[in-house]
Amino acid sequence: MEEILRYTECYPYFLQEYGQQVWNFVDKGTKKITMTSVNEAYTPFINALDASFFKVRHDRASEKELEFMKAMVKCGVLPCPTSQVAKIMGGSYNRVAPIRAQLIHKGFIYATNRGEISFTVPQFEQYLKRVYGI
């Protein structure tokens, strides 16, 4: 269903997780996925991602790396210029460049264009918004 593709952004792991969650809401008699079951599965889907998939990534980040990623979220739109992240963090590009490099090396972010960055995993910015109330 189109909604599942939209909710998961076609990310393979998210598709798997949504399938697992939606199955819990399928009519046991017909064993058919309906719009009702798709919609009912959304909150458990997000909760499952938050508790495992996103949390594992979050917990691998240092304090400075988390500060950098929260600043990315505060940019408002991704991809975000690294210079804007530096400004939000109250420093210069040179000060945040090593943190940026660490996050790229760990696979949290990637350079979309020269001077711009984004998260490697869809919806990570929404997770950070939920966790930190950004």
mmCIF file of C-alpha atoms in Angstrom:
data_model
loop_
_atom_site.group_PDB
_atom_site.id
_atom_site.type_symbol
_atom_site.label_atom_id
_atom_site.label_comp_id
_atom_site.label_asym_id
_atom_site.label_seq_id
_atom_site.Cartn_x
_atom_site.Cartn_y
_atom_site.Cartn_z
ATOM 1 C CA MET A 1 0.000 0.000 0.000
ATOM 2 C CA GLU A 2 1.157 3.502 -0.781
ATOM 3 C CA GLU A 3 0.888 4.569 2.862
ATOM 4 C CA ILE A 4 3.390 1.939 3.961
ATOM 5 C CA LEU A 5 5.821 3.084 1.294
ATOM 6 C CA ARG A 6 5.350 6.702 2.385
ATOM 7 C CA TYR A 7 5.710 5.901 6.119
ATOM 8 C CA THR A 8 8.847 3.840 5.526
ATOM 9 C CA GLU A 9 10.326 6.011 2.770
ATOM 10 C CA CYS A 10 10.983 2.648 1.048
ATOM 11 C CA TYR A 11 13.916 2.012 3.404
ATOM 12 C CA PRO A 12 14.336 -1.790 3.461
ATOM 13 C CA TYR A 13 14.591 -2.255 7.235
ATOM 14 C CA PHE A 14 11.629 0.048 7.809
ATOM 15 C CA LEU A 15 9.559 -1.956 5.317
ATOM 16 C CA GLN A 16 10.378 -5.122 7.265
ATOM 17 C CA GLU A 17 9.511 -3.523 10.588
ATOM 18 C CA TYR A 18 6.262 -2.072 9.285
ATOM 19 C CA GLY A 19 5.297 -5.445 7.851
ATOM 20 C CA GLN A 20 5.891 -7.060 11.216
ATOM 21 C CA GLN A 21 3.846 -4.414 13.019
ATOM 22 C CA VAL A 22 0.972 -4.341 10.542
ATOM 23 C CA TRP A 23 0.631 -8.119 10.778
ATOM 24 C CA ASN A 24 -0.377 -7.648 14.433
ATOM 25 C CA PHE A 25 -3.422 -5.651 13.263
ATOM 26 C CA VAL A 26 -4.553 -7.843 10.387
ATOM 27 C CA ASP A 27 -8.052 -9.297 10.541
ATOM 28 C CA LYS A 28 -7.320 -12.822 11.743
ATOM 29 C CA GLY A 29 -10.268 -14.214 9.796
ATOM 30 C CA THR A 30 -9.379 -12.832 6.374
ATOM 31 C CA LYS A 31 -5.623 -12.329 6.962
ATOM 32 C CA LYS A 32 -5.813 -9.249 4.735
ATOM 33 C CA ILE A 33 -4.021 -5.973 5.259
ATOM 34 C CA THR A 34 -6.503 -3.115 5.342
ATOM 35 C CA MET A 35 -6.132 0.647 5.705
ATOM 36 C CA THR A 36 -7.259 0.212 9.300
ATOM 37 C CA SER A 37 -4.464 -2.250 10.026
ATOM 38 C CA VAL A 38 -1.925 -0.013 8.252
ATOM 39 C CA ASN A 39 -2.971 3.010 10.303
ATOM 40 C CA GLU A 40 -3.128 1.095 13.587
ATOM 41 C CA ALA A 41 0.396 -0.213 13.028
ATOM 42 C CA TYR A 42 1.953 3.247 12.624
ATOM 43 C CA THR A 43 2.506 4.080 16.310
ATOM 44 C CA PRO A 44 3.892 0.633 17.200
ATOM 45 C CA PHE A 45 6.140 0.903 14.120
ATOM 46 C CA ILE A 46 7.598 4.230 15.286
ATOM 47 C CA ASN A 47 7.939 2.959 18.864
ATOM 48 C CA ALA A 48 9.790 -0.146 17.654
ATOM 49 C CA LEU A 49 12.197 1.954 15.564
ATOM 50 C CA ASP A 50 12.779 4.338 18.470
ATOM 51 C CA ALA A 51 13.443 1.542 20.953
ATOM 52 C CA SER A 52 15.905 -0.338 18.795
ATOM 53 C CA PHE A 53 16.979 0.939 15.377
ATOM 54 C CA PHE A 54 17.360 4.635 16.207
ATOM 55 C CA LYS A 55 18.427 4.153 19.845
ATOM 56 C CA VAL A 56 21.354 1.948 18.849
ATOM 57 C CA ARG A 57 22.637 4.667 16.539
ATOM 58 C CA HIS A 58 21.981 7.408 19.064
ATOM 59 C CA ASP A 59 23.857 5.570 21.800
ATOM 60 C CA ARG A 60 26.957 5.226 19.582
ATOM 61 C CA ALA A 61 27.318 9.009 19.331
ATOM 62 C CA SER A 62 29.455 11.110 21.654
ATOM 63 C CA GLU A 63 28.083 14.227 23.381
ATOM 64 C CA LYS A 64 29.692 16.506 20.770
ATOM 65 C CA GLU A 65 28.372 14.369 17.916
ATOM 66 C CA LEU A 66 24.866 14.533 19.383
ATOM 67 C CA GLU A 67 25.197 18.297 19.723
ATOM 68 C CA PHE A 68 26.198 18.485 16.050
ATOM 69 C CA MET A 69 23.263 16.302 14.937
ATOM 70 C CA LYS A 70 20.797 18.308 17.047
ATOM 71 C CA ALA A 71 22.124 21.454 15.347
ATOM 72 C CA MET A 72 21.466 19.769 11.992
ATOM 73 C CA VAL A 73 17.849 19.246 13.027
ATOM 74 C CA LYS A 74 17.607 22.889 14.079
ATOM 75 C CA CYS A 75 18.619 23.909 10.543
ATOM 76 C CA GLY A 76 15.029 23.065 9.658
ATOM 77 C CA VAL A 77 15.683 21.586 6.223
ATOM 78 C CA LEU A 78 18.024 18.823 5.154
ATOM 79 C CA PRO A 79 20.489 18.767 3.586
ATOM 80 C CA CYS A 80 21.921 21.468 5.801
ATOM 81 C CA PRO A 81 25.017 23.612 5.221
ATOM 82 C CA THR A 82 27.801 22.725 7.646
ATOM 83 C CA SER A 83 28.385 26.454 8.110
ATOM 84 C CA GLN A 84 24.830 26.773 9.459
ATOM 85 C CA VAL A 85 25.441 23.893 11.884
ATOM 86 C CA ALA A 86 28.574 25.688 13.084
ATOM 87 C CA LYS A 87 26.600 28.898 13.572
ATOM 88 C CA ILE A 88 23.886 27.084 15.579
ATOM 89 C CA MET A 89 26.616 25.490 17.708
ATOM 90 C CA GLY A 90 28.176 28.917 18.307
ATOM 91 C CA GLY A 91 31.459 28.152 16.616
ATOM 92 C CA SER A 92 33.328 28.228 13.360
ATOM 93 C CA TYR A 93 33.412 25.737 10.517
ATOM 94 C CA ASN A 94 36.961 24.780 11.571
ATOM 95 C CA ARG A 95 35.739 23.957 15.085
ATOM 96 C CA VAL A 96 32.967 21.609 13.886
ATOM 97 C CA ALA A 97 34.847 20.038 10.944
ATOM 98 C CA PRO A 98 36.428 17.264 13.065
ATOM 99 C CA ILE A 99 33.013 16.356 14.528
ATOM 100 C CA ARG A 100 31.544 16.309 11.019
ATOM 101 C CA ALA A 101 34.348 13.991 9.894
ATOM 102 C CA GLN A 102 33.728 11.634 12.836
ATOM 103 C CA LEU A 103 30.013 11.461 12.043
ATOM 104 C CA ILE A 104 30.734 10.706 8.393
ATOM 105 C CA HIS A 105 33.213 8.012 9.407
ATOM 106 C CA LYS A 106 30.658 6.428 11.772
ATOM 107 C CA GLY A 107 28.016 6.485 9.050
ATOM 108 C CA PHE A 108 25.601 8.912 10.753
ATOM 109 C CA ILE A 109 25.778 11.599 8.075
ATOM 110 C CA TYR A 110 27.062 12.088 4.553
ATOM 111 C CA ALA A 111 28.050 15.016 2.363
ATOM 112 C CA THR A 112 25.216 15.560 -0.103
ATOM 113 C CA ASN A 113 26.976 18.406 -1.923
ATOM 114 C CA ARG A 114 29.969 20.551 -1.194
ATOM 115 C CA GLY A 115 29.415 22.067 2.229
ATOM 116 C CA GLU A 116 26.078 20.287 2.834
ATOM 117 C CA ILE A 117 25.248 17.297 4.981
ATOM 118 C CA SER A 118 22.309 15.038 5.719
ATOM 119 C CA PHE A 119 21.558 11.933 7.761
ATOM 120 C CA THR A 120 22.308 8.571 6.175
ATOM 121 C CA VAL A 121 19.168 6.998 7.628
ATOM 122 C CA PRO A 122 15.691 8.334 6.844
ATOM 123 C CA GLN A 123 13.699 9.812 9.711
ATOM 124 C CA PHE A 124 16.639 10.112 12.106
ATOM 125 C CA GLU A 125 15.921 13.824 12.416
ATOM 126 C CA GLN A 126 12.347 13.043 13.527
ATOM 127 C CA TYR A 127 13.744 10.653 16.138
ATOM 128 C CA LEU A 128 16.016 13.380 17.498
ATOM 129 C CA LYS A 129 13.053 15.767 17.584
ATOM 130 C CA ARG A 130 11.048 13.252 19.615
ATOM 131 C CA VAL A 131 13.897 12.496 22.034
ATOM 132 C CA TYR A 132 15.048 16.076 22.588
ATOM 133 C CA GLY A 133 11.845 18.015 21.967
ATOM 134 C CA ILE A 134 13.474 20.037 19.199
#
